[in-house]
């Protein structure tokens, strides 16, 4: 018992040292420093395309790196690859398990992956020899649902799961290579930066963690949220992480000074954030909420500069294309039972800026 | 935990004279601390003799040395070290030997010297009018009336203003000139440089930024330029907490990033020729594809933002390769590319790839041998005996930083890059078609999941709910 007490004391003192170190460098606040930066005016995005075809709630979407194709997953048991400019469906992949919660597009464009309540990550080869899309690998090792997956390359993929861990897989052999354990609650989402050397995960223990892929260590833990962290993304310069949580706020955590810089919140917003994505310059942050809206935040001044209202149900996923041109949202829009096909599909909307005025 | 008792002067909110003075005093104190440790005989910056025309000036250092010392001492990146160094120069703690009017720190072989404490901001600020008058009078005598424009103006103005003590001014000037003639040439040059540097900071010529200004322009300085100064100060404190970077530095980097990328963010600023989502015209993607003959101006400009930007554009990589081939250092980029391929490629191919890389780049006498420092080379050669995905990380990082520090800046200054930038196109904006019914209809293919379709959508974006196209 004496040893436990000692260890606990040591842990406490380390925590204090970290807090002190963070305080020491907290010599400025983001609001003060950006007070002279130009204001972003109202941002109005208009729906340009509507992607119809799913029959049930859309849970996830992910853009391909060519900024034209994207993949979406819905609990009607389908993974659809869309050519968003023409709104044609390039592939409609039937899934073994319809309880899908996430999907991802490989940076090369050769593969897509998905997973969900089946605890597995299934990888599909889009460029098969005979033109058919087949399951390439089924990565099974998680003991909880698959909440998110992201490709590092055609050979590696990272998955996060309800079993509180993230795994790095070797796709070729279908085996897990590294386990990233440390979260105390279900891992809900993950994001990979441009250099593919680290990744961040957000979890139901109210924290976000930054992991080094090579060493499998958690190098930063960011707390501050008061509820589950549902969505996470990297700020485009790779030095900060933005998170969205059930506590109705989004936060920006800086990696270099190891602390929270700003919170995006408004007293009129009382529902959780489900998804988050920054614009190309990082100046705008688009966040999807449970109240069926997407709010657009000015990331530096923490002001709301726009709203996308057009869904009839909770916005479940959002993504900004790699060239920053468009943002795509998917939602749980009016799901109707299968015996009535009229009209109301579950839609994905592609929105783009029409005219921008800012000071 | 080291004691963090240093008070960081935060930017004063009230734009008053006394606030400014207090703030500047504290800031100067901080800078002096740094400069003193830079001059430490053991741990300070490397000093050497510098030849200036035919005279040898002692105790000079290169801009490069300064940046490296700051990077190492405060564990910051080269950009931040350059910021800090620049401020030391702008505030007059370090002055350039060759082009005294250019008060910027150049991270190359340009020589600099430490300013003598006699002329430090903290000891002699604000500069007195009398001293300035004496200085100008000396210059006037030496140059026999041939002062430069703004100095002539100041001289005449001072002559009017302190006319009652003018005899004293002229007498002092003559005395000082006489005393300096009796010094050794090298000392005289050094003293002249020091004095000139002091006055360049305290009485900058028109067009040069006045960091010590107390006039009405001060508000702007406080808001933008002086944030950079705050950065400088924060970095000093960070020597105690080497793994943490100050919030101020981080925040400035975000603001800078957003500003720099704003013209490239289509949601913020639109794009040329047109946004494919609005006009259904995919021209934007065509003119920005990998294999286009002439790239757009925005694209080429983006390569100058950071080395990462250049490398992440396949066309940028090709251009860099062409440049390096001219310089006979293409093996660096080839090596880096091979390492990337190893990192992201198939597991099964790792041993053969590592072997190939060794033969081509690392083996003694290899055809494309890369210049890695001996310690990293030793570690790498040891590591490749058991090849794995990350075995070449250290070597790759070394070559990456070599290219970033050396080849990249030179590429940006090269004729190759400048010509490309000049040739790059700015696409014409294509207007949205005036007659909406002439727009090509996009048809959504029927959903394979649907068995029947009743009265279908014609691809024109209609949607249920609010809003309209």
PDB file of N, CA, C and O in Angstrom, chain A residues 25 27-28 33 48-49 52-53 84 88-89 153 155-156 170 172 177 197 214 237 240 254 256-257 279 281 309 312 323 325-326 350 352-353 356 358, chain B residues 80 227 234 245 247-248 250 253-254 257 262 265 268-269 275 277-278 280 284-285 344-348 389 393 397 443 445 447 457 461-462 464 466:
ATOM      1  N   UNK A  25       3.628  29.153 -20.163  1.00  0.00           N
ATOM      2  CA  UNK A  25       3.705  29.616 -21.532  1.00  0.00           C
ATOM      3  C   UNK A  25       2.418  30.259 -21.989  1.00  0.00           C
ATOM      4  O   UNK A  25       2.331  30.756 -23.102  1.00  0.00           O
ATOM      5  N   UNK A  27       1.060  33.001 -22.084  1.00  0.00           N
ATOM      6  CA  UNK A  27       1.304  34.426 -21.892  1.00  0.00           C
ATOM      7  C   UNK A  27       0.364  35.270 -22.729  1.00  0.00           C
ATOM      8  O   UNK A  27       0.378  36.473 -22.674  1.00  0.00           O
ATOM      9  N   UNK A  28      -0.403  34.623 -23.536  1.00  0.00           N
ATOM     10  CA  UNK A  28      -1.314  35.406 -24.384  1.00  0.00           C
ATOM     11  C   UNK A  28      -2.555  34.573 -24.591  1.00  0.00           C
ATOM     12  O   UNK A  28      -2.545  33.371 -24.363  1.00  0.00           O
ATOM     13  N   UNK A  33      -4.736  38.351 -29.173  1.00  0.00           N
ATOM     14  CA  UNK A  33      -3.767  38.489 -30.239  1.00  0.00           C
ATOM     15  C   UNK A  33      -4.419  38.709 -31.589  1.00  0.00           C
ATOM     16  O   UNK A  33      -3.844  39.337 -32.462  1.00  0.00           O
ATOM     17  N   UNK A  48     -25.206  22.750 -53.758  1.00  0.00           N
ATOM     18  CA  UNK A  48     -24.995  22.672 -55.191  1.00  0.00           C
ATOM     19  C   UNK A  48     -25.413  21.336 -55.749  1.00  0.00           C
ATOM     20  O   UNK A  48     -25.822  21.236 -56.902  1.00  0.00           O
ATOM     21  N   UNK A  49     -25.205  20.332 -54.972  1.00  0.00           N
ATOM     22  CA  UNK A  49     -25.581  18.992 -55.423  1.00  0.00           C
ATOM     23  C   UNK A  49     -26.235  18.261 -54.270  1.00  0.00           C
ATOM     24  O   UNK A  49     -25.884  18.470 -53.118  1.00  0.00           O
ATOM     25  N   UNK A  52     -28.553  11.567 -53.864  1.00  0.00           N
ATOM     26  CA  UNK A  52     -29.621  10.704 -53.371  1.00  0.00           C
ATOM     27  C   UNK A  52     -29.305   9.269 -53.699  1.00  0.00           C
ATOM     28  O   UNK A  52     -28.750   8.969 -54.744  1.00  0.00           O
ATOM     29  N   UNK A  53     -29.752   8.414 -52.854  1.00  0.00           N
ATOM     30  CA  UNK A  53     -29.558   7.001 -53.165  1.00  0.00           C
ATOM     31  C   UNK A  53     -29.577   6.124 -51.933  1.00  0.00           C
ATOM     32  O   UNK A  53     -29.897   4.948 -52.010  1.00  0.00           O
ATOM     33  N   UNK A  84     -19.044  13.245 -57.372  1.00  0.00           N
ATOM     34  CA  UNK A  84     -19.887  14.308 -56.842  1.00  0.00           C
ATOM     35  C   UNK A  84     -20.237  15.377 -57.866  1.00  0.00           C
ATOM     36  O   UNK A  84     -21.252  16.048 -57.725  1.00  0.00           O
ATOM     37  N   UNK A  88     -23.261  10.980 -60.126  1.00  0.00           N
ATOM     38  CA  UNK A  88     -23.389   9.560 -60.466  1.00  0.00           C
ATOM     39  C   UNK A  88     -22.795   8.693 -59.391  1.00  0.00           C
ATOM     40  O   UNK A  88     -21.842   9.079 -58.722  1.00  0.00           O
ATOM     41  N   UNK A  89     -23.356   7.487 -59.295  1.00  0.00           N
ATOM     42  CA  UNK A  89     -22.787   6.546 -58.358  1.00  0.00           C
ATOM     43  C   UNK A  89     -21.769   5.703 -59.107  1.00  0.00           C
ATOM     44  O   UNK A  89     -22.114   5.019 -60.055  1.00  0.00           O
ATOM     45  N   UNK A 153      -1.870   4.579 -45.994  1.00  0.00           N
ATOM     46  CA  UNK A 153      -1.369   4.305 -47.328  1.00  0.00           C
ATOM     47  C   UNK A 153      -2.133   3.065 -47.788  1.00  0.00           C
ATOM     48  O   UNK A 153      -3.057   2.627 -47.106  1.00  0.00           O
ATOM     49  N   UNK A 155      -1.010   0.258 -47.609  1.00  0.00           N
ATOM     50  CA  UNK A 155      -0.579  -0.893 -46.797  1.00  0.00           C
ATOM     51  C   UNK A 155      -0.949  -0.782 -45.331  1.00  0.00           C
ATOM     52  O   UNK A 155      -0.845  -1.752 -44.609  1.00  0.00           O
ATOM     53  N   UNK A 156      -1.352   0.409 -44.912  1.00  0.00           N
ATOM     54  CA  UNK A 156      -1.631   0.549 -43.481  1.00  0.00           C
ATOM     55  C   UNK A 156      -2.901   1.327 -43.243  1.00  0.00           C
ATOM     56  O   UNK A 156      -3.221   2.263 -43.969  1.00  0.00           O
ATOM     57  N   UNK A 170      -1.622  -3.890 -40.703  1.00  0.00           N
ATOM     58  CA  UNK A 170      -0.945  -4.112 -41.965  1.00  0.00           C
ATOM     59  C   UNK A 170      -1.976  -4.769 -42.873  1.00  0.00           C
ATOM     60  O   UNK A 170      -2.404  -5.887 -42.623  1.00  0.00           O
ATOM     61  N   UNK A 172      -1.865  -5.827 -45.982  1.00  0.00           N
ATOM     62  CA  UNK A 172      -1.411  -6.965 -46.780  1.00  0.00           C
ATOM     63  C   UNK A 172      -1.622  -8.297 -46.063  1.00  0.00           C
ATOM     64  O   UNK A 172      -2.129  -9.253 -46.637  1.00  0.00           O
ATOM     65  N   UNK A 177      -0.606  -4.411 -36.122  1.00  0.00           N
ATOM     66  CA  UNK A 177       0.814  -4.196 -35.863  1.00  0.00           C
ATOM     67  C   UNK A 177       1.062  -3.475 -34.549  1.00  0.00           C
ATOM     68  O   UNK A 177       1.990  -3.760 -33.827  1.00  0.00           O
ATOM     69  N   UNK A 197       2.766  10.760 -39.523  1.00  0.00           N
ATOM     70  CA  UNK A 197       3.651  10.219 -38.484  1.00  0.00           C
ATOM     71  C   UNK A 197       2.958  10.126 -37.136  1.00  0.00           C
ATOM     72  O   UNK A 197       3.435   9.465 -36.232  1.00  0.00           O
ATOM     73  N   UNK A 214       5.004   5.570 -34.726  1.00  0.00           N
ATOM     74  CA  UNK A 214       6.163   4.691 -34.669  1.00  0.00           C
ATOM     75  C   UNK A 214       6.383   4.118 -33.279  1.00  0.00           C
ATOM     76  O   UNK A 214       6.609   2.922 -33.122  1.00  0.00           O
ATOM     77  N   UNK A 237      -2.385  23.369 -40.621  1.00  0.00           N
ATOM     78  CA  UNK A 237      -0.931  23.461 -40.523  1.00  0.00           C
ATOM     79  C   UNK A 237      -0.340  22.347 -39.673  1.00  0.00           C
ATOM     80  O   UNK A 237       0.869  22.308 -39.458  1.00  0.00           O
ATOM     81  N   UNK A 240      -2.290  22.016 -34.648  1.00  0.00           N
ATOM     82  CA  UNK A 240      -3.381  22.079 -33.687  1.00  0.00           C
ATOM     83  C   UNK A 240      -4.440  21.061 -34.059  1.00  0.00           C
ATOM     84  O   UNK A 240      -4.491  20.566 -35.180  1.00  0.00           O
ATOM     85  N   UNK A 254      -3.713  23.430 -29.036  1.00  0.00           N
ATOM     86  CA  UNK A 254      -2.463  23.634 -29.729  1.00  0.00           C
ATOM     87  C   UNK A 254      -1.445  22.583 -29.293  1.00  0.00           C
ATOM     88  O   UNK A 254      -1.278  22.318 -28.114  1.00  0.00           O
ATOM     89  N   UNK A 256       1.898  22.567 -29.803  1.00  0.00           N
ATOM     90  CA  UNK A 256       3.214  22.996 -29.361  1.00  0.00           C
ATOM     91  C   UNK A 256       3.202  23.584 -27.960  1.00  0.00           C
ATOM     92  O   UNK A 256       4.146  23.419 -27.210  1.00  0.00           O
ATOM     93  N   UNK A 257       2.142  24.309 -27.622  1.00  0.00           N
ATOM     94  CA  UNK A 257       2.092  24.845 -26.257  1.00  0.00           C
ATOM     95  C   UNK A 257       1.259  23.944 -25.368  1.00  0.00           C
ATOM     96  O   UNK A 257       1.066  24.212 -24.184  1.00  0.00           O
ATOM     97  N   UNK A 279     -11.759  24.503 -43.003  1.00  0.00           N
ATOM     98  CA  UNK A 279     -11.605  24.860 -44.406  1.00  0.00           C
ATOM     99  C   UNK A 279     -10.113  24.785 -44.750  1.00  0.00           C
ATOM    100  O   UNK A 279      -9.292  24.557 -43.871  1.00  0.00           O
ATOM    101  N   UNK A 281      -7.746  26.952 -45.431  1.00  0.00           N
ATOM    102  CA  UNK A 281      -6.807  27.837 -44.740  1.00  0.00           C
ATOM    103  C   UNK A 281      -6.915  27.699 -43.236  1.00  0.00           C
ATOM    104  O   UNK A 281      -6.115  28.239 -42.493  1.00  0.00           O
ATOM    105  N   UNK A 309     -28.449  25.282 -42.937  1.00  0.00           N
ATOM    106  CA  UNK A 309     -29.644  24.599 -42.437  1.00  0.00           C
ATOM    107  C   UNK A 309     -30.339  24.010 -43.638  1.00  0.00           C
ATOM    108  O   UNK A 309     -30.670  24.709 -44.577  1.00  0.00           O
ATOM    109  N   UNK A 312     -33.015  17.609 -42.482  1.00  0.00           N
ATOM    110  CA  UNK A 312     -34.207  17.405 -41.668  1.00  0.00           C
ATOM    111  C   UNK A 312     -33.937  16.524 -40.487  1.00  0.00           C
ATOM    112  O   UNK A 312     -34.846  16.084 -39.821  1.00  0.00           O
ATOM    113  N   UNK A 323      -9.098  20.097 -51.869  1.00  0.00           N
ATOM    114  CA  UNK A 323      -8.724  21.392 -52.439  1.00  0.00           C
ATOM    115  C   UNK A 323      -9.565  22.511 -51.837  1.00  0.00           C
ATOM    116  O   UNK A 323      -9.496  23.644 -52.276  1.00  0.00           O
ATOM    117  N   UNK A 325     -12.645  23.161 -51.958  1.00  0.00           N
ATOM    118  CA  UNK A 325     -13.717  23.742 -52.775  1.00  0.00           C
ATOM    119  C   UNK A 325     -15.092  23.549 -52.218  1.00  0.00           C
ATOM    120  O   UNK A 325     -15.975  24.369 -52.420  1.00  0.00           O
ATOM    121  N   UNK A 326     -15.331  22.394 -51.657  1.00  0.00           N
ATOM    122  CA  UNK A 326     -16.712  22.079 -51.282  1.00  0.00           C
ATOM    123  C   UNK A 326     -16.738  21.333 -49.979  1.00  0.00           C
ATOM    124  O   UNK A 326     -15.766  20.696 -49.580  1.00  0.00           O
ATOM    125  N   UNK A 350     -23.984  18.653 -51.156  1.00  0.00           N
ATOM    126  CA  UNK A 350     -22.699  19.254 -51.434  1.00  0.00           C
ATOM    127  C   UNK A 350     -22.915  20.746 -51.475  1.00  0.00           C
ATOM    128  O   UNK A 350     -23.739  21.221 -52.220  1.00  0.00           O
ATOM    129  N   UNK A 352     -21.484  24.738 -51.735  1.00  0.00           N
ATOM    130  CA  UNK A 352     -20.361  25.579 -52.068  1.00  0.00           C
ATOM    131  C   UNK A 352     -20.747  27.032 -51.988  1.00  0.00           C
ATOM    132  O   UNK A 352     -21.872  27.438 -52.177  1.00  0.00           O
ATOM    133  N   UNK A 353     -19.767  27.771 -51.694  1.00  0.00           N
ATOM    134  CA  UNK A 353     -19.787  29.201 -51.586  1.00  0.00           C
ATOM    135  C   UNK A 353     -20.280  29.867 -52.851  1.00  0.00           C
ATOM    136  O   UNK A 353     -19.842  29.552 -53.931  1.00  0.00           O
ATOM    137  N   UNK A 356     -18.825  35.737 -51.692  1.00  0.00           N
ATOM    138  CA  UNK A 356     -18.247  35.956 -50.381  1.00  0.00           C
ATOM    139  C   UNK A 356     -17.988  37.435 -50.191  1.00  0.00           C
ATOM    140  O   UNK A 356     -17.400  38.080 -51.021  1.00  0.00           O
ATOM    141  N   UNK A 358     -16.378  39.924 -47.334  1.00  0.00           N
ATOM    142  CA  UNK A 358     -15.852  40.107 -45.988  1.00  0.00           C
ATOM    143  C   UNK A 358     -15.022  41.369 -45.932  1.00  0.00           C
ATOM    144  O   UNK A 358     -14.539  41.857 -46.932  1.00  0.00           O
TER     145      UNK A 358
ATOM    146  N   UNK B  80      11.410  30.719 -35.961  1.00  0.00           N
ATOM    147  CA  UNK B  80      11.282  31.484 -34.725  1.00  0.00           C
ATOM    148  C   UNK B  80      12.611  32.071 -34.316  1.00  0.00           C
ATOM    149  O   UNK B  80      12.685  33.203 -33.844  1.00  0.00           O
ATOM    150  N   UNK B 227       3.627  42.378 -31.706  1.00  0.00           N
ATOM    151  CA  UNK B 227       3.291  41.011 -31.343  1.00  0.00           C
ATOM    152  C   UNK B 227       4.498  40.137 -31.558  1.00  0.00           C
ATOM    153  O   UNK B 227       4.768  39.218 -30.808  1.00  0.00           O
ATOM    154  N   UNK B 234       8.747  35.900 -25.194  1.00  0.00           N
ATOM    155  CA  UNK B 234       8.227  34.636 -24.703  1.00  0.00           C
ATOM    156  C   UNK B 234       9.223  33.519 -24.898  1.00  0.00           C
ATOM    157  O   UNK B 234       9.323  32.616 -24.096  1.00  0.00           O
ATOM    158  N   UNK B 245       6.250  25.474 -26.255  1.00  0.00           N
ATOM    159  CA  UNK B 245       6.429  26.725 -26.968  1.00  0.00           C
ATOM    160  C   UNK B 245       5.364  27.682 -26.465  1.00  0.00           C
ATOM    161  O   UNK B 245       4.260  27.275 -26.155  1.00  0.00           O
ATOM    162  N   UNK B 247       2.418  30.236 -25.997  1.00  0.00           N
ATOM    163  CA  UNK B 247       1.138  30.423 -26.662  1.00  0.00           C
ATOM    164  C   UNK B 247       1.228  31.536 -27.681  1.00  0.00           C
ATOM    165  O   UNK B 247       0.681  31.447 -28.783  1.00  0.00           O
ATOM    166  N   UNK B 248       1.956  32.574 -27.319  1.00  0.00           N
ATOM    167  CA  UNK B 248       2.073  33.727 -28.210  1.00  0.00           C
ATOM    168  C   UNK B 248       2.646  33.315 -29.555  1.00  0.00           C
ATOM    169  O   UNK B 248       2.150  33.697 -30.606  1.00  0.00           O
ATOM    170  N   UNK B 250       2.623  30.347 -30.848  1.00  0.00           N
ATOM    171  CA  UNK B 250       1.683  29.466 -31.534  1.00  0.00           C
ATOM    172  C   UNK B 250       0.571  30.264 -32.177  1.00  0.00           C
ATOM    173  O   UNK B 250       0.217  30.036 -33.337  1.00  0.00           O
ATOM    174  N   UNK B 253       1.556  32.006 -35.177  1.00  0.00           N
ATOM    175  CA  UNK B 253       1.733  31.122 -36.331  1.00  0.00           C
ATOM    176  C   UNK B 253       0.394  30.749 -36.947  1.00  0.00           C
ATOM    177  O   UNK B 253       0.282  30.601 -38.161  1.00  0.00           O
ATOM    178  N   UNK B 254      -0.664  30.655 -36.118  1.00  0.00           N
ATOM    179  CA  UNK B 254      -1.986  30.371 -36.689  1.00  0.00           C
ATOM    180  C   UNK B 254      -2.481  31.535 -37.523  1.00  0.00           C
ATOM    181  O   UNK B 254      -2.990  31.350 -38.629  1.00  0.00           O
ATOM    182  N   UNK B 257      -0.644  31.628 -40.685  1.00  0.00           N
ATOM    183  CA  UNK B 257      -1.036  30.567 -41.592  1.00  0.00           C
ATOM    184  C   UNK B 257      -2.353  30.905 -42.276  1.00  0.00           C
ATOM    185  O   UNK B 257      -2.480  30.805 -43.499  1.00  0.00           O
ATOM    186  N   UNK B 262      -5.265  32.282 -47.127  1.00  0.00           N
ATOM    187  CA  UNK B 262      -6.594  32.788 -47.471  1.00  0.00           C
ATOM    188  C   UNK B 262      -6.826  32.865 -48.978  1.00  0.00           C
ATOM    189  O   UNK B 262      -7.879  32.450 -49.448  1.00  0.00           O
ATOM    190  N   UNK B 265      -7.929  29.556 -50.262  1.00  0.00           N
ATOM    191  CA  UNK B 265      -9.089  28.897 -49.662  1.00  0.00           C
ATOM    192  C   UNK B 265     -10.333  29.288 -50.447  1.00  0.00           C
ATOM    193  O   UNK B 265     -10.804  30.413 -50.347  1.00  0.00           O
ATOM    194  N   UNK B 268     -13.206  30.987 -48.697  1.00  0.00           N
ATOM    195  CA  UNK B 268     -12.990  32.361 -48.253  1.00  0.00           C
ATOM    196  C   UNK B 268     -12.923  33.329 -49.424  1.00  0.00           C
ATOM    197  O   UNK B 268     -13.343  34.464 -49.330  1.00  0.00           O
ATOM    198  N   UNK B 269     -12.348  32.850 -50.523  1.00  0.00           N
ATOM    199  CA  UNK B 269     -12.028  33.828 -51.543  1.00  0.00           C
ATOM    200  C   UNK B 269     -12.359  33.415 -52.966  1.00  0.00           C
ATOM    201  O   UNK B 269     -11.864  34.001 -53.899  1.00  0.00           O
ATOM    202  N   UNK B 275     -15.502  28.092 -59.783  1.00  0.00           N
ATOM    203  CA  UNK B 275     -15.685  26.944 -58.917  1.00  0.00           C
ATOM    204  C   UNK B 275     -16.513  25.899 -59.653  1.00  0.00           C
ATOM    205  O   UNK B 275     -17.628  26.178 -60.077  1.00  0.00           O
ATOM    206  N   UNK B 277     -18.243  23.599 -58.770  1.00  0.00           N
ATOM    207  CA  UNK B 277     -19.539  23.304 -58.163  1.00  0.00           C
ATOM    208  C   UNK B 277     -20.590  24.318 -58.557  1.00  0.00           C
ATOM    209  O   UNK B 277     -21.775  24.041 -58.517  1.00  0.00           O
ATOM    210  N   UNK B 278     -20.155  25.507 -58.903  1.00  0.00           N
ATOM    211  CA  UNK B 278     -21.140  26.527 -59.249  1.00  0.00           C
ATOM    212  C   UNK B 278     -21.418  26.529 -60.739  1.00  0.00           C
ATOM    213  O   UNK B 278     -22.547  26.653 -61.180  1.00  0.00           O
ATOM    214  N   UNK B 280     -20.430  24.097 -62.929  1.00  0.00           N
ATOM    215  CA  UNK B 280     -20.388  22.767 -63.545  1.00  0.00           C
ATOM    216  C   UNK B 280     -19.252  22.666 -64.554  1.00  0.00           C
ATOM    217  O   UNK B 280     -19.308  21.860 -65.483  1.00  0.00           O
ATOM    218  N   UNK B 284     -11.129  24.193 -63.613  1.00  0.00           N
ATOM    219  CA  UNK B 284     -10.194  24.399 -62.501  1.00  0.00           C
ATOM    220  C   UNK B 284      -9.331  23.172 -62.281  1.00  0.00           C
ATOM    221  O   UNK B 284      -8.108  23.260 -62.106  1.00  0.00           O
ATOM    222  N   UNK B 285      -9.961  21.999 -62.309  1.00  0.00           N
ATOM    223  CA  UNK B 285      -9.186  20.788 -62.060  1.00  0.00           C
ATOM    224  C   UNK B 285      -8.265  20.465 -63.224  1.00  0.00           C
ATOM    225  O   UNK B 285      -7.178  19.936 -63.051  1.00  0.00           O
ATOM    226  N   UNK B 344       5.722   4.015 -46.731  1.00  0.00           N
ATOM    227  CA  UNK B 344       4.301   3.845 -47.016  1.00  0.00           C
ATOM    228  C   UNK B 344       4.003   2.629 -47.866  1.00  0.00           C
ATOM    229  O   UNK B 344       2.868   2.396 -48.258  1.00  0.00           O
ATOM    230  N   UNK B 345       5.017   1.873 -48.180  1.00  0.00           N
ATOM    231  CA  UNK B 345       4.799   0.764 -49.106  1.00  0.00           C
ATOM    232  C   UNK B 345       4.454  -0.544 -48.421  1.00  0.00           C
ATOM    233  O   UNK B 345       4.186  -0.600 -47.228  1.00  0.00           O
ATOM    234  N   UNK B 346       4.465  -1.580 -49.237  1.00  0.00           N
ATOM    235  CA  UNK B 346       4.071  -2.892 -48.717  1.00  0.00           C
ATOM    236  C   UNK B 346       5.116  -3.454 -47.775  1.00  0.00           C
ATOM    237  O   UNK B 346       6.313  -3.314 -47.990  1.00  0.00           O
ATOM    238  N   UNK B 347       4.605  -4.156 -46.771  1.00  0.00           N
ATOM    239  CA  UNK B 347       5.455  -4.764 -45.759  1.00  0.00           C
ATOM    240  C   UNK B 347       6.434  -5.760 -46.347  1.00  0.00           C
ATOM    241  O   UNK B 347       7.612  -5.815 -46.006  1.00  0.00           O
ATOM    242  N   UNK B 348       5.917  -6.560 -47.278  1.00  0.00           N
ATOM    243  CA  UNK B 348       6.742  -7.655 -47.795  1.00  0.00           C
ATOM    244  C   UNK B 348       7.921  -7.148 -48.598  1.00  0.00           C
ATOM    245  O   UNK B 348       8.936  -7.813 -48.712  1.00  0.00           O
ATOM    246  N   UNK B 389      10.085  -0.726 -41.382  1.00  0.00           N
ATOM    247  CA  UNK B 389       9.514   0.427 -42.093  1.00  0.00           C
ATOM    248  C   UNK B 389      10.180   1.748 -41.741  1.00  0.00           C
ATOM    249  O   UNK B 389      10.316   2.631 -42.571  1.00  0.00           O
ATOM    250  N   UNK B 393      14.355   6.425 -41.017  1.00  0.00           N
ATOM    251  CA  UNK B 393      13.771   7.695 -40.577  1.00  0.00           C
ATOM    252  C   UNK B 393      14.816   8.759 -40.269  1.00  0.00           C
ATOM    253  O   UNK B 393      14.699   9.897 -40.707  1.00  0.00           O
ATOM    254  N   UNK B 397      15.313  12.162 -42.319  1.00  0.00           N
ATOM    255  CA  UNK B 397      15.113  13.452 -41.657  1.00  0.00           C
ATOM    256  C   UNK B 397      16.317  14.352 -41.869  1.00  0.00           C
ATOM    257  O   UNK B 397      16.192  15.538 -42.143  1.00  0.00           O
ATOM    258  N   UNK B 443     -27.588  14.212 -64.759  1.00  0.00           N
ATOM    259  CA  UNK B 443     -28.567  13.232 -64.329  1.00  0.00           C
ATOM    260  C   UNK B 443     -27.971  12.284 -63.331  1.00  0.00           C
ATOM    261  O   UNK B 443     -26.924  11.697 -63.555  1.00  0.00           O
ATOM    262  N   UNK B 445     -27.803   8.819 -61.710  1.00  0.00           N
ATOM    263  CA  UNK B 445     -28.201   7.476 -62.147  1.00  0.00           C
ATOM    264  C   UNK B 445     -29.091   6.864 -61.087  1.00  0.00           C
ATOM    265  O   UNK B 445     -28.975   7.173 -59.915  1.00  0.00           O
ATOM    266  N   UNK B 447     -30.668   4.720 -58.304  1.00  0.00           N
ATOM    267  CA  UNK B 447     -30.019   4.012 -57.212  1.00  0.00           C
ATOM    268  C   UNK B 447     -30.175   2.525 -57.415  1.00  0.00           C
ATOM    269  O   UNK B 447     -31.268   2.025 -57.669  1.00  0.00           O
ATOM    270  N   UNK B 457     -36.044  12.608 -60.125  1.00  0.00           N
ATOM    271  CA  UNK B 457     -35.281  13.851 -60.118  1.00  0.00           C
ATOM    272  C   UNK B 457     -34.449  13.912 -61.384  1.00  0.00           C
ATOM    273  O   UNK B 457     -33.892  12.951 -61.849  1.00  0.00           O
ATOM    274  N   UNK B 461     -30.649  20.505 -58.994  1.00  0.00           N
ATOM    275  CA  UNK B 461     -30.634  20.381 -57.539  1.00  0.00           C
ATOM    276  C   UNK B 461     -31.888  20.924 -56.906  1.00  0.00           C
ATOM    277  O   UNK B 461     -32.004  22.105 -56.644  1.00  0.00           O
ATOM    278  N   UNK B 462     -32.791  20.057 -56.657  1.00  0.00           N
ATOM    279  CA  UNK B 462     -33.935  20.484 -55.854  1.00  0.00           C
ATOM    280  C   UNK B 462     -33.814  19.733 -54.556  1.00  0.00           C
ATOM    281  O   UNK B 462     -33.284  18.629 -54.493  1.00  0.00           O
ATOM    282  N   UNK B 464     -35.714  19.175 -50.539  1.00  0.00           N
ATOM    283  CA  UNK B 464     -36.817  19.502 -49.653  1.00  0.00           C
ATOM    284  C   UNK B 464     -36.283  20.291 -48.480  1.00  0.00           C
ATOM    285  O   UNK B 464     -35.199  20.036 -47.972  1.00  0.00           O
ATOM    286  N   UNK B 466     -35.599  24.125 -46.527  1.00  0.00           N
ATOM    287  CA  UNK B 466     -35.418  25.563 -46.747  1.00  0.00           C
ATOM    288  C   UNK B 466     -34.336  25.830 -47.765  1.00  0.00           C
ATOM    289  O   UNK B 466     -33.652  24.935 -48.224  1.00  0.00           O
TER     290      UNK B 466
END
